[in-house]
Coordinates of C-alpha atoms and ligand atoms in Angstrom, one line a residue:
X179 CA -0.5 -11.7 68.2
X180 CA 2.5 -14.0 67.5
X181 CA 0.5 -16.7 65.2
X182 CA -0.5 -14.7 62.8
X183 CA -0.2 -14.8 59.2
X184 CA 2.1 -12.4 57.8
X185 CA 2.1 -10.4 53.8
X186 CA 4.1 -8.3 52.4
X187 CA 1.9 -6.6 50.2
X188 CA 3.9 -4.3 47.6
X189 CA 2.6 -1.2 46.0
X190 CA 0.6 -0.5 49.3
X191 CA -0.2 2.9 49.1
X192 CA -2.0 2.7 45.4
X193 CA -5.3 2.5 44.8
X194 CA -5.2 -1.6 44.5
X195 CA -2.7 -1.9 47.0
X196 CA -4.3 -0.6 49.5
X197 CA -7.4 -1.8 49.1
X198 CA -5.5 -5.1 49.7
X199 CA -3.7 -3.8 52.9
X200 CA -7.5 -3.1 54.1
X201 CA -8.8 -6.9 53.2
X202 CA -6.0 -8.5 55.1
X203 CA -6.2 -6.5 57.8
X204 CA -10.0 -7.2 57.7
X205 CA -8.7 -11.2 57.7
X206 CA -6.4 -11.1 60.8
X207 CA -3.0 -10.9 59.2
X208 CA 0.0 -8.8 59.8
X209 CA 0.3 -6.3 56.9
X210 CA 3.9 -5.6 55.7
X211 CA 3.1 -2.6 53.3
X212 CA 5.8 -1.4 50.9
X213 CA 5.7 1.6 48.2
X214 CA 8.1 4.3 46.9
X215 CA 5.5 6.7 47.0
X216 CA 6.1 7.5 43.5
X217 CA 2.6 7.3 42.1
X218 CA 1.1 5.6 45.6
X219 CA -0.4 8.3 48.1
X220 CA 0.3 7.4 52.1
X221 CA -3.3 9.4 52.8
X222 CA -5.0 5.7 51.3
X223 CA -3.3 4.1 54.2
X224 CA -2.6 6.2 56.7
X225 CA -5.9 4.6 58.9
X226 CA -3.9 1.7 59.1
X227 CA -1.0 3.3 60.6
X228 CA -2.0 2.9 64.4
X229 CA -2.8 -0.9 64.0
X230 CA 0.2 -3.2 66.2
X231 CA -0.6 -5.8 62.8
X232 CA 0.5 -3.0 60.4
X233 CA 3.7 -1.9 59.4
X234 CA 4.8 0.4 56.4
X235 CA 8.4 -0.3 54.8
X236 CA 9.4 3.9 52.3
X237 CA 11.0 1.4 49.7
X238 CA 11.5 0.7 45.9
X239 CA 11.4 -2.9 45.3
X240 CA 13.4 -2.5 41.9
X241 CA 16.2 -2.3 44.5
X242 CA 17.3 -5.2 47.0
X243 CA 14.0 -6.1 49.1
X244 CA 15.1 -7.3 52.7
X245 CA 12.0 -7.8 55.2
X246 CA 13.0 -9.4 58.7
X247 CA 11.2 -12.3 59.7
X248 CA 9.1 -14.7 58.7
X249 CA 7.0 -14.5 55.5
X250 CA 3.9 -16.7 54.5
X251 CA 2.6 -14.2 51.3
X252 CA 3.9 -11.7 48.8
X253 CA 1.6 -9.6 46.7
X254 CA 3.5 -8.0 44.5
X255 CA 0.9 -4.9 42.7
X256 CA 4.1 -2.2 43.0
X257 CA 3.6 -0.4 39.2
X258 CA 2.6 2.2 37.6
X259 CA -0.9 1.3 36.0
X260 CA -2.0 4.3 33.6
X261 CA -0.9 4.9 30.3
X262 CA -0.3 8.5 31.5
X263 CA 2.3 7.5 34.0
X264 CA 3.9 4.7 32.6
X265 CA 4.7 7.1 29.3
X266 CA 6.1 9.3 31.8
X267 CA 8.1 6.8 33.9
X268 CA 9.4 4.1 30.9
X269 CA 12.2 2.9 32.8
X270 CA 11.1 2.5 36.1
X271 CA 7.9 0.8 35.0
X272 CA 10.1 -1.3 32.7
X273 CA 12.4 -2.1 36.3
X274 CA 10.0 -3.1 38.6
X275 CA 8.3 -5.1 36.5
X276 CA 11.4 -7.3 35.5
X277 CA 14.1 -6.9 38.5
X278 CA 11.2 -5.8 41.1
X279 CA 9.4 -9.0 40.5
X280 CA 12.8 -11.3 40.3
X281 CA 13.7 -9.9 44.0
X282 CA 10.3 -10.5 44.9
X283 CA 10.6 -13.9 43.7
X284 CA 14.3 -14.0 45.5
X285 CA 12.4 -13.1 48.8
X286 CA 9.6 -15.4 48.4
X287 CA 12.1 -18.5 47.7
X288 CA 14.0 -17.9 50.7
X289 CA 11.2 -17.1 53.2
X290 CA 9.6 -20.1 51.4
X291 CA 6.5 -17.6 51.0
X292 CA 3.6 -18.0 48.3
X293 CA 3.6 -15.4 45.9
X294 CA 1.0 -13.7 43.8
X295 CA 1.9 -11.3 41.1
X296 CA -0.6 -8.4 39.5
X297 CA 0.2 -9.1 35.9
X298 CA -2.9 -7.5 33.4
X299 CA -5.1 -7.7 30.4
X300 CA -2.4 -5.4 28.7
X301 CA -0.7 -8.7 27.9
X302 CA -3.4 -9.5 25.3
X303 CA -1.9 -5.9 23.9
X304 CA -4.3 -4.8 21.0
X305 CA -6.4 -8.0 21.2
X306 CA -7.6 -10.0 17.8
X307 CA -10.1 -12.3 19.6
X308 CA -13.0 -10.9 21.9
X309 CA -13.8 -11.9 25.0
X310 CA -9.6 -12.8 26.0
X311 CA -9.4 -16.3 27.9
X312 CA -6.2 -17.0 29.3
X313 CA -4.8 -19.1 26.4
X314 CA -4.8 -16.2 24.1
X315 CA -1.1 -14.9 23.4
X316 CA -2.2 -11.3 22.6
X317 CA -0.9 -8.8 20.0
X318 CA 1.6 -6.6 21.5
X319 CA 3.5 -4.0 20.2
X320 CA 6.7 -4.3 22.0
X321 CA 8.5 -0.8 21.1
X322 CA 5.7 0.9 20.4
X323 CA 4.3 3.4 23.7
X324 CA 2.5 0.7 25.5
X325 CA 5.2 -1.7 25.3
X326 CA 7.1 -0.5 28.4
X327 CA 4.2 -1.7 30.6
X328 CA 3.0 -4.6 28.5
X329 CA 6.2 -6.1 27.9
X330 CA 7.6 -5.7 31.4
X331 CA 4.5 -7.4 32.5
X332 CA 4.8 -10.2 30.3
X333 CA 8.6 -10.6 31.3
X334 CA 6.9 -11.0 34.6
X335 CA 4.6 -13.8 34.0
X336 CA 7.6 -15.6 32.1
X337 CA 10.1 -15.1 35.1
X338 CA 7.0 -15.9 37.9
X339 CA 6.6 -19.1 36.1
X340 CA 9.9 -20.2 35.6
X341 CA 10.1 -20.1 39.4
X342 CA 7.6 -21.9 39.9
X343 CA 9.0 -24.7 37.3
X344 CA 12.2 -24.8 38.1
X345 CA 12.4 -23.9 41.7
X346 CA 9.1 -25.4 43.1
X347 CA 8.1 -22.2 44.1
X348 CA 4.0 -21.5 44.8
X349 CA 3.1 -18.5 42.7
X350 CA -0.2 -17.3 41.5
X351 CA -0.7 -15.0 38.3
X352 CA -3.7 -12.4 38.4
X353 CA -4.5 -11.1 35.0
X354 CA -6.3 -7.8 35.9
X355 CA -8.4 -5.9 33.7
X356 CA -9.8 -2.3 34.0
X357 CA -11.1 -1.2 37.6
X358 CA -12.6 1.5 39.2
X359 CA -13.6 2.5 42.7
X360 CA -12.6 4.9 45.6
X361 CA -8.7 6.3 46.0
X362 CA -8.1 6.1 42.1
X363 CA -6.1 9.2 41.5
X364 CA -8.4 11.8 39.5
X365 CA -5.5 13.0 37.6
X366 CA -3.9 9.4 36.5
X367 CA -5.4 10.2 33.0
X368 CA -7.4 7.5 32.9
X369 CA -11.0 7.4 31.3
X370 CA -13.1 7.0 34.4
X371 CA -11.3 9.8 37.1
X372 CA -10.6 11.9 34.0
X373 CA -14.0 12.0 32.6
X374 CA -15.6 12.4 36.6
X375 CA -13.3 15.0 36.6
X376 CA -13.7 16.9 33.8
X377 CA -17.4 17.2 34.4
X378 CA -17.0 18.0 38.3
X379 CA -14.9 20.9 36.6
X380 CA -17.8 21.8 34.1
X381 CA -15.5 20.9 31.5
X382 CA -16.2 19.1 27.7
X383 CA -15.2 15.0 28.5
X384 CA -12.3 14.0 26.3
X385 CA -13.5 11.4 24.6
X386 CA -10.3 9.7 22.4
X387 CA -11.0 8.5 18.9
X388 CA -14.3 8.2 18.0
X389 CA -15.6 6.3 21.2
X390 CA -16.3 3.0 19.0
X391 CA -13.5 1.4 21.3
X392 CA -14.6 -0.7 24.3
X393 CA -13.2 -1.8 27.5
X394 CA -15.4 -3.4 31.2
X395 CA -14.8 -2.3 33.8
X396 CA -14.9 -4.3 37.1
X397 CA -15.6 -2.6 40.5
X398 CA -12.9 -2.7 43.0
X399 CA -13.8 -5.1 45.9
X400 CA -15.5 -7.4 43.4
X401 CA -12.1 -7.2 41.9
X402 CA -9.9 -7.9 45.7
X403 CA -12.3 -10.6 46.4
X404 CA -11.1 -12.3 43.1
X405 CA -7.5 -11.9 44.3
X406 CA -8.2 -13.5 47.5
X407 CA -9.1 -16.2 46.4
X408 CA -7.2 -17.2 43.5
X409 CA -4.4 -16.2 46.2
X410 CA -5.9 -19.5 48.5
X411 CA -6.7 -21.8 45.5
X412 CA -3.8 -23.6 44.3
X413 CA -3.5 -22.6 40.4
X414 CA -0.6 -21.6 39.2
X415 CA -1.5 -20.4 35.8
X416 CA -2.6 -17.0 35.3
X417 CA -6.3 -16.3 35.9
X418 CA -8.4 -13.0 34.3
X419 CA -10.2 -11.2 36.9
X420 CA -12.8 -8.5 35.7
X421 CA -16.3 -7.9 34.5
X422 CA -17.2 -8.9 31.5
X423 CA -19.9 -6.0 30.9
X424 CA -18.4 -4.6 28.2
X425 CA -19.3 -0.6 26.8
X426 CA -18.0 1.4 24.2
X427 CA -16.3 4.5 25.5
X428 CA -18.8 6.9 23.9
X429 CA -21.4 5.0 25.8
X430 CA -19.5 5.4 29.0
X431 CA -19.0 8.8 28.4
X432 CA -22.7 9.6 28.0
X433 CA -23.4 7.2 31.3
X434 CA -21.2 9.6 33.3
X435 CA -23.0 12.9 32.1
X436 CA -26.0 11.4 33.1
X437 CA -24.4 10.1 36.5
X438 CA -23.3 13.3 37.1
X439 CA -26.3 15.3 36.0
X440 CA -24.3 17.7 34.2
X441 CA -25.0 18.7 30.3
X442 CA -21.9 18.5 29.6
X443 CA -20.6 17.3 26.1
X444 CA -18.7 14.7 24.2
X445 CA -15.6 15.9 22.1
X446 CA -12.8 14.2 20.1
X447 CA -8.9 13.8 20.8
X448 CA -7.1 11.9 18.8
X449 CA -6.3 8.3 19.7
X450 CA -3.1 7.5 21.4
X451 CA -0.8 5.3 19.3
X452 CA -1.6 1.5 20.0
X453 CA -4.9 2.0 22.3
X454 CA -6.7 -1.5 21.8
X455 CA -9.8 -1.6 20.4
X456 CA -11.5 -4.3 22.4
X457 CA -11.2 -5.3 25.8
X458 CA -13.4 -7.9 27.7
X459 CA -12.2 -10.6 30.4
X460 CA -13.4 -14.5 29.3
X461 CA -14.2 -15.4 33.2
X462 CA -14.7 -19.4 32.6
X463 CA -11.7 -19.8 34.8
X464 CA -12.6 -17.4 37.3
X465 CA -15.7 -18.9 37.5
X466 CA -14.8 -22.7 37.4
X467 CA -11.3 -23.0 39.9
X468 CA -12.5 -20.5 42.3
X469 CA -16.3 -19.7 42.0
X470 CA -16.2 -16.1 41.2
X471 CA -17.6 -13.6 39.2
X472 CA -18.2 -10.0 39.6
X473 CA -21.4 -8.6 41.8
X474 CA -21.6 -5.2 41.8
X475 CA -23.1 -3.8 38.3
X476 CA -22.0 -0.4 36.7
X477 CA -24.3 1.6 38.1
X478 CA -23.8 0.9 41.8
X479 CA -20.1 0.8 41.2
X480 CA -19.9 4.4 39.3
X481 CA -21.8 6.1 42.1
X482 CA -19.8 4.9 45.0
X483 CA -16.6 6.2 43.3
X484 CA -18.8 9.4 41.9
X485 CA -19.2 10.2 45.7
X486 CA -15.6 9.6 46.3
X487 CA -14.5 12.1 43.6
X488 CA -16.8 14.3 44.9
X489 CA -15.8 14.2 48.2
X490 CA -12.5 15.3 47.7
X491 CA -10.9 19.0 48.5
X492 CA -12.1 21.5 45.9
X493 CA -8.1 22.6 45.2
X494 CA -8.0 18.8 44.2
X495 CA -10.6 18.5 41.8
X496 CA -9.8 21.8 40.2
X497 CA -6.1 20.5 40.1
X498 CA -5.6 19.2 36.7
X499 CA -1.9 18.6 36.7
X500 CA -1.3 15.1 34.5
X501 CA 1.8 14.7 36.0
X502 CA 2.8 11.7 37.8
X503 CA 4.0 13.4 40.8
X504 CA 1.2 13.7 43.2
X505 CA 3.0 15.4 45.8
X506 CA 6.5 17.9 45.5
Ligands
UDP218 N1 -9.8 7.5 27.1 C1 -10.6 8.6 26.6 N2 -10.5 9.8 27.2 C2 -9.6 10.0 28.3 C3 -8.8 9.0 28.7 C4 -9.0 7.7 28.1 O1 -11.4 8.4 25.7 O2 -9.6 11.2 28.8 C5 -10.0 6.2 26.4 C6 -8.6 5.6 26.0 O3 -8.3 6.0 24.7 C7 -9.0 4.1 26.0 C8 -10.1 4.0 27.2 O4 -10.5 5.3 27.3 O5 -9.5 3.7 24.8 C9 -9.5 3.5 28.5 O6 -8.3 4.2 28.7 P1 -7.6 4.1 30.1 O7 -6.4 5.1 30.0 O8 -8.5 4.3 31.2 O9 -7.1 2.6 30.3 P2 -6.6 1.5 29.2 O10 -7.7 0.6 29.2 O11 -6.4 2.1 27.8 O12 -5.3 1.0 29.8

């Protein structure tokens, strides 16, 4: 149909992007999906291929974005997300943060588009005060591990809102903390597909440190539905989105044995240089501007994406490659 609405949604094929390509399909719009594939996987949009209001663009956005006619919204969620691959892809993380987001910017200015950008709780860095609200500058550790990703998305916020000083434009800052659900990768290295995936394998769950540090975790549509609205409210300041049900990864660990029904046990890696102690998303904002707060609890959440994992081909859950190349 001619009148529809049409988004460019960047990062399409990973595991938020694509549950965003799904929503907005859901909501009658034409769906302009770009990735480079690089940590994305086409299999998490590939249902959407036979749609006429779909359309998939093989391109890096840290390069010139061109996208022929009109645009009314960008979301820009192109990154790498997990500590595992952004240690492994500095640069390129580093790039599409900073000149991926200024051509996304470029676009959006001269398609007079509205543009949201997935910025994250790693801007807080290693945080001092618990929950974060929005006003709190973080602790960051800018050439330290971390600092590739949190820096780069911090550079974004800074370059999203000078646009929107300076040049007028409508842009919308999402402040995204941890979340979980179906099409995460199991090997990203992160604590919720590794530790499914260690004890679908049988295996001991690497638990880092001691386990005392905590993070919440926020189920993925409770997360999109935040998203889609702050994208049709009309704040410009960056907004946390997450749940605020905050555990201790020891505790999590021990909720996923018993999820799993396996006795598998608890042991001890050492703690990777800069990993913050604390993380929990102050949702006043959330709350206040666009009436939302998270509905699905932990429990519901975790066995939806338990049943994911386990669906999955046994050659992938036995496959326990961390690299960030999912496919040769
Ligand atoms: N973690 C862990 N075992 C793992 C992977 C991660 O104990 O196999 C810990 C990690 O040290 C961190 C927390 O789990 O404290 C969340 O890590 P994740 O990589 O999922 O995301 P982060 O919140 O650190 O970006």
């Amino acid at each position: 149909m001619a009148n529809r609405k049409r988004v460019l949604i960047t990062g399409a094929a990973g595991f938020l992007g694509s549950h965003l390509c799904d929503r907005f399909i859901k909501e009658d719009f034409h769906v302009i999906a770009m990735d480079n594939l690089i940590t994305g996987d086409l299999r998490n949009i590939e249902h959407l291929f036979k749609l006429e209001n779909f359309e998939f663009y093989h391109h890096d956005v840290s390069k010139f974005v061109y996208v022929p006619g009109e645009l009314h919204y960008i979301l820009h969620f192109a990154s790498p997300a997990s500590p595992i691959d952004y240690l492994r892809i500095p640069i390129q993380t580093l790039k599409v943060g900073s000149l991926g987001t200024h051509n996304l910017l470029g676009l959006a200015r001269g398609k007079k588009a509205r543009v949201l950008i997935a910025s994250t709780s790693e801007i807080y860095g290693d945080p001092t005060v618990n929950p974060q609200p929005e006003e709190y500058w973080g602790n960051v550790n800018p050439i330290g591990p971390r600092g590739v990703y949190d820096e780069a998305k911090r550079f974004q916020e800074a370059i999203t809102m000078a646009y929107h000083t300076f040049h007028g434009l409508e842009t919308r800052i999402v402040r995204i903390f941890n979340t979980y659900g179906p099409r995460m990768r199991l090997n990203d290295g992160r604590v919720l597909p590794a530790f499914i995936g260690q004890a679908l394998r049988g295996e001991s769950l690497t638990m880092f440190g001691n386990g005392s540090q905590t993070r919440s975790f926020c189920y993925v549509d409770d997360l999109i539905e935040g998203i889609y609205r702050l994208l049709f409210s009309d704040y410009a300041l960056p907004v946390n989105i997450g749940n605020p049900d905050e555990i201790t990864i020891r505790e999590f660990g021990e909720e996923i044995i018993k999820l799993t029904g396996t006795d598998q046990k608890l042991i001890s890696l050492p703690l990777p240089t800069d990993d913050p102690k604390q993380r929990r998303p102050d949702i006043t904002k959330a709350k206040e501007l666009l009436g939302w707060e998270p509905k699905v609890s932990r429990a519901e959440g975790l066995k939806i994406t338990y049943d994911y994992f386990k669906s999955l081909p046994k050659t992938e859950i036995e496959h326990k490659d961390f690299t960030y190349f999912n496919k040769k």
